[in-house]
Amino acid sequence: MAERLAEAQLNESRFLTSIAEAELRDGHVERAMLIAREALPADKRKPDRPIWSGAFEPITKARTRGRAFAVAVGHQAHVVSAAFSPDGRRVVSASRDGTARLWDAADGALLATLQGHTDRVNSAAGALLATLQGHRDVVRRAEFSPDGRRVVTASDDNSVLLWDLADRASLATLEGHTGPVLSATFSPDGRRVVTASNDGTARLWDAAEGVLLATFEGHTDRVWSATFSPDGARVVTASADETARLWSAWPLPEMNTRTTRRPCILARQPPSGGIL
C-alpha cells in the first residue's frame, strides 16, 4: 500500500512539473511558479513524499526570467485560476481542493482561506458573501458586472445564469447553447453579455431581459472565451480551431479572422481597442 502511494505521489509530482514547464513555454511565469510549487513537498528540508527529479527546474527557470517575485503556497490540489484585486494589492486563487484563497500580492503571504464549496473551484473574485445555487452541473466561470451589482455564471449544464447580488436571486437564464458554456462576460456598460461554448459558437445577449441578440458562427471547434473590446463595440473569440476571430457587437457582421499556430484558450483586446 505504501509503495502504491509513493508511486502515485511521484507520478503527481512529474505531472505537475510537466504542466509548469508548459506554462513557462507559453510565457506564464507566475502561473508556472504556482504549479511547480505544488510538485514539491511543503518542507524541502524534510520531504514527506517522493519528488520528481526535475521538479525544481521550472522554479529555477522562472526565477531566472526575473518576473516572479513571490510564490503563494497552501492549496492542496491543482490551482485552476488566479486574479488580482482591482488595486493590485491582493491575489485570489481558485483550486481543485475546493477552496479559494486570498494572498498578499507583495510577498505571497496567505491572508484568508475561503471555504464552503464541496467540489473544485474553477474561478474566484472575492470573499464569500453568498452562495448562488441554480446550475445543474459544473460552473465554469463567474464574473461581476461593471457596477458590481450582478454576477453572470457559465456552466456545463449548457446555460448561463444572471444573478442579482442584492437579494441573491436569479434574474434570467440564458439558454440556447447546445454544449457546455466555457465563459460569460459583461460588456463594459453592463447592458450585454457574451458567452462562449463547446458548441463552437459565441452568443450575444441582452443582460436585462436575457434575450438572445446574435449568434456568432464560424469557428469549427469549441470556443474557449469571448470578450468585449473596451468600447463594447466588438467581441473577440478564441477557439480550439486555431483561430481568434473579431466580431462587430452591433451591427453584427464578422470583421476579421486571425490564425494562430496552436489552439487559442484566451483572447483579449488591448486597452486601446486596436486590432490584435
PDB file of C-alpha atoms in Angstrom:
ATOM      1  CA  MET A   1       0.000   0.000   0.000  1.00  0.00           C
ATOM      2  CA  ALA A   2       2.822   2.391   0.930  1.00  0.00           C
ATOM      3  CA  GLU A   3       4.616   1.624  -2.337  1.00  0.00           C
ATOM      4  CA  ARG A   4       1.490   2.415  -4.372  1.00  0.00           C
ATOM      5  CA  LEU A   5       1.032   5.698  -2.528  1.00  0.00           C
ATOM      6  CA  ALA A   6       4.663   6.639  -3.139  1.00  0.00           C
ATOM      7  CA  GLU A   7       4.327   5.799  -6.831  1.00  0.00           C
ATOM      8  CA  ALA A   8       1.142   7.895  -7.109  1.00  0.00           C
ATOM      9  CA  GLN A   9       2.823  10.848  -5.402  1.00  0.00           C
ATOM     10  CA  LEU A  10       5.839  10.582  -7.681  1.00  0.00           C
ATOM     11  CA  ASN A  11       3.598  10.496 -10.759  1.00  0.00           C
ATOM     12  CA  GLU A  12       1.716  13.545  -9.493  1.00  0.00           C
ATOM     13  CA  SER A  13       4.985  15.427  -8.988  1.00  0.00           C
ATOM     14  CA  ARG A  14       6.096  14.515 -12.506  1.00  0.00           C
ATOM     15  CA  PHE A  15       2.710  15.526 -13.989  1.00  0.00           C
ATOM     16  CA  LEU A  16       2.688  18.920 -12.238  1.00  0.00           C
ATOM     17  CA  THR A  17       6.265  19.530 -13.335  1.00  0.00           C
ATOM     18  CA  SER A  18       5.298  18.936 -16.973  1.00  0.00           C
ATOM     19  CA  ILE A  19       2.402  21.383 -16.666  1.00  0.00           C
ATOM     20  CA  ALA A  20       4.692  24.002 -15.120  1.00  0.00           C
ATOM     21  CA  GLU A  21       7.159  23.548 -17.971  1.00  0.00           C
ATOM     22  CA  ALA A  22       4.340  24.035 -20.497  1.00  0.00           C
ATOM     23  CA  GLU A  23       3.211  27.227 -18.753  1.00  0.00           C
ATOM     24  CA  LEU A  24       6.791  28.529 -18.915  1.00  0.00           C
ATOM     25  CA  ARG A  25       6.973  27.838 -22.639  1.00  0.00           C
ATOM     26  CA  ASP A  26       3.790  29.861 -23.085  1.00  0.00           C
ATOM     27  CA  GLY A  27       5.241  32.739 -21.078  1.00  0.00           C
ATOM     28  CA  HIS A  28       3.041  32.318 -17.982  1.00  0.00           C
ATOM     29  CA  VAL A  29       5.840  32.639 -15.444  1.00  0.00           C
ATOM     30  CA  GLU A  30       3.786  33.352 -12.322  1.00  0.00           C
ATOM     31  CA  ARG A  31       1.365  30.523 -13.070  1.00  0.00           C
ATOM     32  CA  ALA A  32       4.284  28.156 -13.713  1.00  0.00           C
ATOM     33  CA  MET A  33       5.751  29.055 -10.317  1.00  0.00           C
ATOM     34  CA  LEU A  34       2.497  28.263  -8.522  1.00  0.00           C
ATOM     35  CA  ILE A  35       2.061  24.920 -10.282  1.00  0.00           C
ATOM     36  CA  ALA A  36       5.710  23.943  -9.877  1.00  0.00           C
ATOM     37  CA  ARG A  37       5.484  24.589  -6.138  1.00  0.00           C
ATOM     38  CA  GLU A  38       2.628  22.079  -5.930  1.00  0.00           C
ATOM     39  CA  ALA A  39       5.025  19.414  -7.255  1.00  0.00           C
ATOM     40  CA  LEU A  40       7.257  19.867  -4.210  1.00  0.00           C
ATOM     41  CA  PRO A  41       6.781  18.887  -0.551  1.00  0.00           C
ATOM     42  CA  ALA A  42       5.785  21.523   1.976  1.00  0.00           C
ATOM     43  CA  ASP A  43       9.257  21.410   3.547  1.00  0.00           C
ATOM     44  CA  LYS A  44      12.113  20.772   1.116  1.00  0.00           C
ATOM     45  CA  ARG A  45      14.462  20.047   4.031  1.00  0.00           C
ATOM     46  CA  LYS A  46      12.222  17.218   5.283  1.00  0.00           C
ATOM     47  CA  PRO A  47      10.444  15.770   2.239  1.00  0.00           C
ATOM     48  CA  ASP A  48       7.282  13.953   3.237  1.00  0.00           C
ATOM     49  CA  ARG A  49       6.710  12.422  -0.191  1.00  0.00           C
ATOM     50  CA  PRO A  50       8.672  11.357  -3.311  1.00  0.00           C
ATOM     51  CA  ILE A  51       9.728  14.200  -5.630  1.00  0.00           C
ATOM     52  CA  TRP A  52      10.214  14.018  -9.382  1.00  0.00           C
ATOM     53  CA  SER A  53      13.889  14.632 -10.169  1.00  0.00           C
ATOM     54  CA  GLY A  54      13.139  17.623 -12.407  1.00  0.00           C
ATOM     55  CA  ALA A  55      10.582  19.257 -10.127  1.00  0.00           C
ATOM     56  CA  PHE A  56      12.886  22.133  -9.141  1.00  0.00           C
ATOM     57  CA  GLU A  57      13.757  23.082 -12.724  1.00  0.00           C
ATOM     58  CA  PRO A  58      10.599  25.110 -13.565  1.00  0.00           C
ATOM     59  CA  ILE A  59      11.057  27.231 -10.431  1.00  0.00           C
ATOM     60  CA  THR A  60      14.719  27.830 -11.251  1.00  0.00           C
ATOM     61  CA  LYS A  61      13.892  28.785 -14.839  1.00  0.00           C
ATOM     62  CA  ALA A  62      11.067  31.090 -13.745  1.00  0.00           C
ATOM     63  CA  ARG A  63      13.268  32.898 -11.253  1.00  0.00           C
ATOM     64  CA  THR A  64      16.000  33.484 -13.841  1.00  0.00           C
ATOM     65  CA  ARG A  65      13.485  35.282 -16.028  1.00  0.00           C
ATOM     66  CA  GLY A  66      13.140  37.867 -13.269  1.00  0.00           C
ATOM     67  CA  ARG A  67       9.345  38.177 -13.454  1.00  0.00           C
ATOM     68  CA  ALA A  68       8.129  36.135 -10.484  1.00  0.00           C
ATOM     69  CA  PHE A  69       8.945  37.666  -7.110  1.00  0.00           C
ATOM     70  CA  ALA A  70       6.649  35.672  -4.793  1.00  0.00           C
ATOM     71  CA  VAL A  71       5.186  32.181  -4.580  1.00  0.00           C
ATOM     72  CA  ALA A  72       1.842  31.644  -2.862  1.00  0.00           C
ATOM     73  CA  VAL A  73       1.830  28.177  -1.291  1.00  0.00           C
ATOM     74  CA  GLY A  74      -1.066  26.488   0.502  1.00  0.00           C
ATOM     75  CA  HIS A  75      -3.508  24.802  -1.880  1.00  0.00           C
ATOM     76  CA  GLN A  76      -3.751  21.021  -1.619  1.00  0.00           C
ATOM     77  CA  ALA A  77      -4.579  20.397  -5.295  1.00  0.00           C
ATOM     78  CA  HIS A  78      -4.159  21.980  -8.722  1.00  0.00           C
ATOM     79  CA  VAL A  79      -4.625  25.756  -8.843  1.00  0.00           C
ATOM     80  CA  VAL A  80      -7.109  26.422 -11.651  1.00  0.00           C
ATOM     81  CA  SER A  81      -7.098  30.234 -11.796  1.00  0.00           C
ATOM     82  CA  ALA A  82      -5.698  33.338 -10.123  1.00  0.00           C
ATOM     83  CA  ALA A  83      -6.618  37.019 -10.402  1.00  0.00           C
ATOM     84  CA  PHE A  84      -5.505  40.357  -8.970  1.00  0.00           C
ATOM     85  CA  SER A  85      -7.781  42.636  -6.967  1.00  0.00           C
ATOM     86  CA  PRO A  86      -8.598  45.967  -8.706  1.00  0.00           C
ATOM     87  CA  ASP A  87      -5.971  47.801  -6.639  1.00  0.00           C
ATOM     88  CA  GLY A  88      -3.327  45.142  -7.365  1.00  0.00           C
ATOM     89  CA  ARG A  89      -2.584  44.598  -3.679  1.00  0.00           C
ATOM     90  CA  ARG A  90      -4.118  41.138  -3.373  1.00  0.00           C
ATOM     91  CA  VAL A  91      -4.465  37.947  -5.421  1.00  0.00           C
ATOM     92  CA  VAL A  92      -7.317  35.450  -5.224  1.00  0.00           C
ATOM     93  CA  SER A  93      -6.774  31.863  -6.385  1.00  0.00           C
ATOM     94  CA  ALA A  94      -9.173  29.005  -7.092  1.00  0.00           C
ATOM     95  CA  SER A  95      -8.260  25.349  -6.701  1.00  0.00           C
ATOM     96  CA  ARG A  96      -9.427  21.788  -7.192  1.00  0.00           C
ATOM     97  CA  ASP A  97      -9.064  21.382  -3.428  1.00  0.00           C
ATOM     98  CA  GLY A  98     -12.487  23.076  -3.070  1.00  0.00           C
ATOM     99  CA  THR A  99     -11.189  26.383  -1.694  1.00  0.00           C
ATOM    100  CA  ALA A 100     -10.354  29.865  -2.866  1.00  0.00           C
ATOM    101  CA  ARG A 101      -7.513  31.702  -1.147  1.00  0.00           C
ATOM    102  CA  LEU A 102      -6.642  35.361  -0.728  1.00  0.00           C
ATOM    103  CA  TRP A 103      -2.963  36.341  -0.860  1.00  0.00           C
ATOM    104  CA  ASP A 104      -0.821  39.416  -0.339  1.00  0.00           C
ATOM    105  CA  ALA A 105       0.491  40.298  -3.817  1.00  0.00           C
ATOM    106  CA  ALA A 106       3.677  41.799  -2.388  1.00  0.00           C
ATOM    107  CA  ASP A 107       5.096  38.738  -0.658  1.00  0.00           C
ATOM    108  CA  GLY A 108       2.686  35.868  -1.377  1.00  0.00           C
ATOM    109  CA  ALA A 109       1.505  35.617   2.249  1.00  0.00           C
ATOM    110  CA  LEU A 110      -1.841  33.868   2.796  1.00  0.00           C
ATOM    111  CA  LEU A 111      -4.478  36.318   4.053  1.00  0.00           C
ATOM    112  CA  ALA A 112      -7.585  34.124   4.088  1.00  0.00           C
ATOM    113  CA  THR A 113      -8.918  30.721   3.029  1.00  0.00           C
ATOM    114  CA  LEU A 114     -12.426  30.899   1.541  1.00  0.00           C
ATOM    115  CA  GLN A 115     -14.151  27.601   2.347  1.00  0.00           C
ATOM    116  CA  GLY A 116     -17.630  26.269   1.743  1.00  0.00           C
ATOM    117  CA  HIS A 117     -17.600  24.609  -1.689  1.00  0.00           C
ATOM    118  CA  THR A 118     -17.921  20.820  -1.793  1.00  0.00           C
ATOM    119  CA  ASP A 119     -16.040  20.365  -5.071  1.00  0.00           C
ATOM    120  CA  ARG A 120     -13.372  22.079  -7.183  1.00  0.00           C
ATOM    121  CA  VAL A 121     -13.405  25.875  -7.505  1.00  0.00           C
ATOM    122  CA  ASN A 122     -12.821  26.993 -11.096  1.00  0.00           C
ATOM    123  CA  SER A 123     -12.666  30.776 -10.585  1.00  0.00           C
ATOM    124  CA  ALA A 124     -12.807  33.305  -7.774  1.00  0.00           C
ATOM    125  CA  ALA A 125     -13.116  37.096  -7.392  1.00  0.00           C
ATOM    126  CA  GLY A 126     -13.523  37.829  -3.644  1.00  0.00           C
ATOM    127  CA  ALA A 127     -14.708  36.815  -0.168  1.00  0.00           C
ATOM    128  CA  LEU A 128     -17.764  34.626   0.431  1.00  0.00           C
ATOM    129  CA  LEU A 129     -20.878  36.801   0.758  1.00  0.00           C
ATOM    130  CA  ALA A 130     -23.485  34.413  -0.619  1.00  0.00           C
ATOM    131  CA  THR A 131     -23.964  31.023  -2.251  1.00  0.00           C
ATOM    132  CA  LEU A 132     -25.650  31.222  -5.656  1.00  0.00           C
ATOM    133  CA  GLN A 133     -27.363  27.943  -6.458  1.00  0.00           C
ATOM    134  CA  GLY A 134     -29.248  27.048  -9.615  1.00  0.00           C
ATOM    135  CA  HIS A 135     -26.950  25.316 -12.079  1.00  0.00           C
ATOM    136  CA  ARG A 136     -27.213  21.564 -12.600  1.00  0.00           C
ATOM    137  CA  ASP A 137     -23.569  20.916 -13.440  1.00  0.00           C
ATOM    138  CA  VAL A 138     -20.048  22.327 -13.065  1.00  0.00           C
ATOM    139  CA  VAL A 139     -19.835  26.130 -13.035  1.00  0.00           C
ATOM    140  CA  ARG A 140     -17.012  27.137 -15.379  1.00  0.00           C
ATOM    141  CA  ARG A 141     -16.938  30.901 -14.933  1.00  0.00           C
ATOM    142  CA  ALA A 142     -18.355  33.558 -12.618  1.00  0.00           C
ATOM    143  CA  GLU A 143     -17.859  37.295 -13.271  1.00  0.00           C
ATOM    144  CA  PHE A 144     -19.164  40.546 -11.816  1.00  0.00           C
ATOM    145  CA  SER A 145     -20.963  43.191 -13.840  1.00  0.00           C
ATOM    146  CA  PRO A 146     -19.091  46.512 -14.170  1.00  0.00           C
ATOM    147  CA  ASP A 147     -21.227  48.086 -11.420  1.00  0.00           C
ATOM    148  CA  GLY A 148     -20.689  45.101  -9.110  1.00  0.00           C
ATOM    149  CA  ARG A 149     -24.425  44.556  -8.608  1.00  0.00           C
ATOM    150  CA  ARG A 150     -24.818  41.425 -10.710  1.00  0.00           C
ATOM    151  CA  VAL A 151     -22.940  38.224 -11.453  1.00  0.00           C
ATOM    152  CA  VAL A 152     -23.023  36.051 -14.565  1.00  0.00           C
ATOM    153  CA  THR A 153     -22.197  32.331 -14.306  1.00  0.00           C
ATOM    154  CA  ALA A 154     -21.426  29.841 -17.088  1.00  0.00           C
ATOM    155  CA  SER A 155     -21.972  26.118 -16.622  1.00  0.00           C
ATOM    156  CA  ASP A 156     -21.569  22.687 -18.145  1.00  0.00           C
ATOM    157  CA  ASP A 157     -25.374  22.401 -17.992  1.00  0.00           C
ATOM    158  CA  ASN A 158     -25.366  24.440 -21.271  1.00  0.00           C
ATOM    159  CA  SER A 159     -26.831  27.506 -19.585  1.00  0.00           C
ATOM    160  CA  VAL A 160     -25.818  30.907 -18.227  1.00  0.00           C
ATOM    161  CA  LEU A 161     -27.458  32.495 -15.195  1.00  0.00           C
ATOM    162  CA  LEU A 162     -27.660  36.187 -14.338  1.00  0.00           C
ATOM    163  CA  TRP A 163     -27.795  36.978 -10.610  1.00  0.00           C
ATOM    164  CA  ASP A 164     -28.841  39.996  -8.562  1.00  0.00           C
ATOM    165  CA  LEU A 165     -26.456  40.297  -5.629  1.00  0.00           C
ATOM    166  CA  ALA A 166     -28.832  42.446  -3.579  1.00  0.00           C
ATOM    167  CA  ASP A 167     -31.279  39.594  -2.962  1.00  0.00           C
ATOM    168  CA  ARG A 168     -29.102  36.659  -4.211  1.00  0.00           C
ATOM    169  CA  ALA A 169     -31.783  35.829  -6.792  1.00  0.00           C
ATOM    170  CA  SER A 170     -31.505  34.643 -10.377  1.00  0.00           C
ATOM    171  CA  LEU A 171     -32.609  37.377 -12.798  1.00  0.00           C
ATOM    172  CA  ALA A 172     -32.577  35.379 -16.018  1.00  0.00           C
ATOM    173  CA  THR A 173     -31.474  32.095 -17.573  1.00  0.00           C
ATOM    174  CA  LEU A 174     -29.686  32.381 -20.909  1.00  0.00           C
ATOM    175  CA  GLU A 175     -30.469  29.203 -22.833  1.00  0.00           C
ATOM    176  CA  GLY A 176     -29.585  28.317 -26.388  1.00  0.00           C
ATOM    177  CA  HIS A 177     -26.107  26.815 -26.378  1.00  0.00           C
ATOM    178  CA  THR A 178     -26.054  23.106 -27.189  1.00  0.00           C
ATOM    179  CA  GLY A 179     -22.864  22.382 -25.263  1.00  0.00           C
ATOM    180  CA  PRO A 180     -21.131  23.392 -22.024  1.00  0.00           C
ATOM    181  CA  VAL A 181     -20.667  27.153 -21.701  1.00  0.00           C
ATOM    182  CA  LEU A 182     -16.998  27.915 -21.086  1.00  0.00           C
ATOM    183  CA  SER A 183     -17.120  31.673 -20.476  1.00  0.00           C
ATOM    184  CA  ALA A 184     -19.549  34.532 -19.920  1.00  0.00           C
ATOM    185  CA  THR A 185     -18.617  38.209 -19.711  1.00  0.00           C
ATOM    186  CA  PHE A 186     -20.471  41.505 -19.335  1.00  0.00           C
ATOM    187  CA  SER A 187     -19.979  44.355 -21.791  1.00  0.00           C
ATOM    188  CA  PRO A 188     -18.257  47.457 -20.362  1.00  0.00           C
ATOM    189  CA  ASP A 189     -21.623  49.200 -19.928  1.00  0.00           C
ATOM    190  CA  GLY A 190     -23.200  46.104 -18.334  1.00  0.00           C
ATOM    191  CA  ARG A 191     -26.070  46.014 -20.844  1.00  0.00           C
ATOM    192  CA  ARG A 192     -24.990  42.890 -22.723  1.00  0.00           C
ATOM    193  CA  VAL A 193     -23.347  39.531 -22.051  1.00  0.00           C
ATOM    194  CA  VAL A 194     -21.236  37.496 -24.456  1.00  0.00           C
ATOM    195  CA  THR A 195     -20.850  33.748 -23.961  1.00  0.00           C
ATOM    196  CA  ALA A 196     -18.577  31.089 -25.470  1.00  0.00           C
ATOM    197  CA  SER A 197     -19.347  27.394 -25.720  1.00  0.00           C
ATOM    198  CA  ASN A 198     -18.220  23.909 -26.587  1.00  0.00           C
ATOM    199  CA  ASP A 199     -20.829  24.022 -29.363  1.00  0.00           C
ATOM    200  CA  GLY A 200     -18.476  26.160 -31.480  1.00  0.00           C
ATOM    201  CA  THR A 201     -20.414  29.408 -31.140  1.00  0.00           C
ATOM    202  CA  ALA A 202     -20.332  32.630 -29.158  1.00  0.00           C
ATOM    203  CA  ARG A 203     -23.615  34.360 -28.346  1.00  0.00           C
ATOM    204  CA  LEU A 204     -24.597  37.911 -27.539  1.00  0.00           C
ATOM    205  CA  TRP A 205     -27.384  38.507 -25.002  1.00  0.00           C
ATOM    206  CA  ASP A 206     -29.380  41.372 -23.531  1.00  0.00           C
ATOM    207  CA  ALA A 207     -28.302  41.471 -19.879  1.00  0.00           C
ATOM    208  CA  ALA A 208     -31.598  42.909 -18.634  1.00  0.00           C
ATOM    209  CA  GLU A 209     -34.042  40.508 -20.265  1.00  0.00           C
ATOM    210  CA  GLY A 210     -31.819  37.549 -21.105  1.00  0.00           C
ATOM    211  CA  VAL A 211     -32.860  37.773 -24.765  1.00  0.00           C
ATOM    212  CA  LEU A 212     -30.540  36.382 -27.438  1.00  0.00           C
ATOM    213  CA  LEU A 213     -29.319  39.202 -29.701  1.00  0.00           C
ATOM    214  CA  ALA A 214     -26.936  37.359 -32.011  1.00  0.00           C
ATOM    215  CA  THR A 215     -25.096  34.084 -32.579  1.00  0.00           C
ATOM    216  CA  PHE A 216     -21.515  34.320 -33.795  1.00  0.00           C
ATOM    217  CA  GLU A 217     -20.950  31.279 -36.010  1.00  0.00           C
ATOM    218  CA  GLY A 218     -17.844  30.384 -37.966  1.00  0.00           C
ATOM    219  CA  HIS A 219     -15.471  28.553 -35.631  1.00  0.00           C
ATOM    220  CA  THR A 220     -15.066  24.849 -36.378  1.00  0.00           C
ATOM    221  CA  ASP A 221     -14.249  23.772 -32.828  1.00  0.00           C
ATOM    222  CA  ARG A 222     -15.079  24.798 -29.265  1.00  0.00           C
ATOM    223  CA  VAL A 223     -14.870  28.487 -28.397  1.00  0.00           C
ATOM    224  CA  TRP A 224     -12.850  28.871 -25.210  1.00  0.00           C
ATOM    225  CA  SER A 225     -13.551  32.524 -24.499  1.00  0.00           C
ATOM    226  CA  ALA A 226     -15.311  35.635 -25.780  1.00  0.00           C
ATOM    227  CA  THR A 227     -14.548  39.159 -24.566  1.00  0.00           C
ATOM    228  CA  PHE A 228     -15.734  42.681 -25.402  1.00  0.00           C
ATOM    229  CA  SER A 229     -13.428  45.444 -26.573  1.00  0.00           C
ATOM    230  CA  PRO A 230     -13.070  48.371 -24.125  1.00  0.00           C
ATOM    231  CA  ASP A 231     -15.689  50.390 -26.032  1.00  0.00           C
ATOM    232  CA  GLY A 232     -18.091  47.439 -26.215  1.00  0.00           C
ATOM    233  CA  ALA A 233     -18.382  47.685 -29.991  1.00  0.00           C
ATOM    234  CA  ARG A 234     -16.550  44.467 -30.772  1.00  0.00           C
ATOM    235  CA  VAL A 235     -16.105  40.944 -29.460  1.00  0.00           C
ATOM    236  CA  VAL A 236     -13.010  38.777 -29.772  1.00  0.00           C
ATOM    237  CA  THR A 237     -13.271  34.985 -29.564  1.00  0.00           C
ATOM    238  CA  ALA A 238     -10.576  32.340 -29.038  1.00  0.00           C
ATOM    239  CA  SER A 239     -11.122  28.812 -30.296  1.00  0.00           C
ATOM    240  CA  ALA A 240      -9.618  25.325 -30.361  1.00  0.00           C
ATOM    241  CA  ASP A 241      -9.812  25.551 -34.188  1.00  0.00           C
ATOM    242  CA  GLU A 242      -6.558  27.567 -34.017  1.00  0.00           C
ATOM    243  CA  THR A 243      -8.182  30.895 -34.832  1.00  0.00           C
ATOM    244  CA  ALA A 244      -9.123  34.028 -32.955  1.00  0.00           C
ATOM    245  CA  ARG A 245     -11.959  35.982 -34.529  1.00  0.00           C
ATOM    246  CA  LEU A 246     -13.045  39.583 -34.199  1.00  0.00           C
ATOM    247  CA  TRP A 247     -16.745  40.397 -34.487  1.00  0.00           C
ATOM    248  CA  SER A 248     -18.854  43.510 -34.515  1.00  0.00           C
ATOM    249  CA  ALA A 249     -21.074  43.529 -31.428  1.00  0.00           C
ATOM    250  CA  TRP A 250     -23.518  45.876 -33.187  1.00  0.00           C
ATOM    251  CA  PRO A 251     -24.193  45.671 -36.113  1.00  0.00           C
ATOM    252  CA  LEU A 252     -23.197  42.048 -36.398  1.00  0.00           C
ATOM    253  CA  PRO A 253     -21.053  41.039 -39.432  1.00  0.00           C
ATOM    254  CA  GLU A 254     -17.735  39.342 -38.771  1.00  0.00           C
ATOM    255  CA  MET A 255     -14.853  41.840 -39.018  1.00  0.00           C
ATOM    256  CA  ASN A 256     -11.670  39.828 -39.031  1.00  0.00           C
ATOM    257  CA  THR A 257     -10.069  36.429 -38.513  1.00  0.00           C
ATOM    258  CA  ARG A 258      -6.519  35.749 -37.422  1.00  0.00           C
ATOM    259  CA  THR A 259      -4.971  32.260 -37.405  1.00  0.00           C
ATOM    260  CA  THR A 260      -2.542  31.144 -34.720  1.00  0.00           C
ATOM    261  CA  ARG A 261      -0.193  28.153 -34.602  1.00  0.00           C
ATOM    262  CA  ARG A 262      -1.927  26.484 -31.672  1.00  0.00           C
ATOM    263  CA  PRO A 263      -5.414  26.298 -30.119  1.00  0.00           C
ATOM    264  CA  CYS A 264      -6.427  29.604 -28.523  1.00  0.00           C
ATOM    265  CA  ILE A 265      -7.509  29.418 -24.875  1.00  0.00           C
ATOM    266  CA  LEU A 266      -7.915  33.098 -24.098  1.00  0.00           C
ATOM    267  CA  ALA A 267      -8.019  36.221 -26.226  1.00  0.00           C
ATOM    268  CA  ARG A 268      -8.302  39.817 -25.070  1.00  0.00           C
ATOM    269  CA  GLN A 269      -8.202  43.135 -26.832  1.00  0.00           C
ATOM    270  CA  PRO A 270      -5.616  45.770 -25.905  1.00  0.00           C
ATOM    271  CA  PRO A 271      -6.846  48.744 -23.823  1.00  0.00           C
ATOM    272  CA  SER A 272      -6.625  50.956 -26.885  1.00  0.00           C
ATOM    273  CA  GLY A 273      -9.244  48.832 -28.635  1.00  0.00           C
ATOM    274  CA  GLY A 274      -6.867  48.215 -31.550  1.00  0.00           C
ATOM    275  CA  ILE A 275      -6.723  45.108 -33.719  1.00  0.00           C
ATOM    276  CA  LEU A 276      -4.918  42.108 -32.231  1.00  0.00           C
TER     277      LEU A 276
END
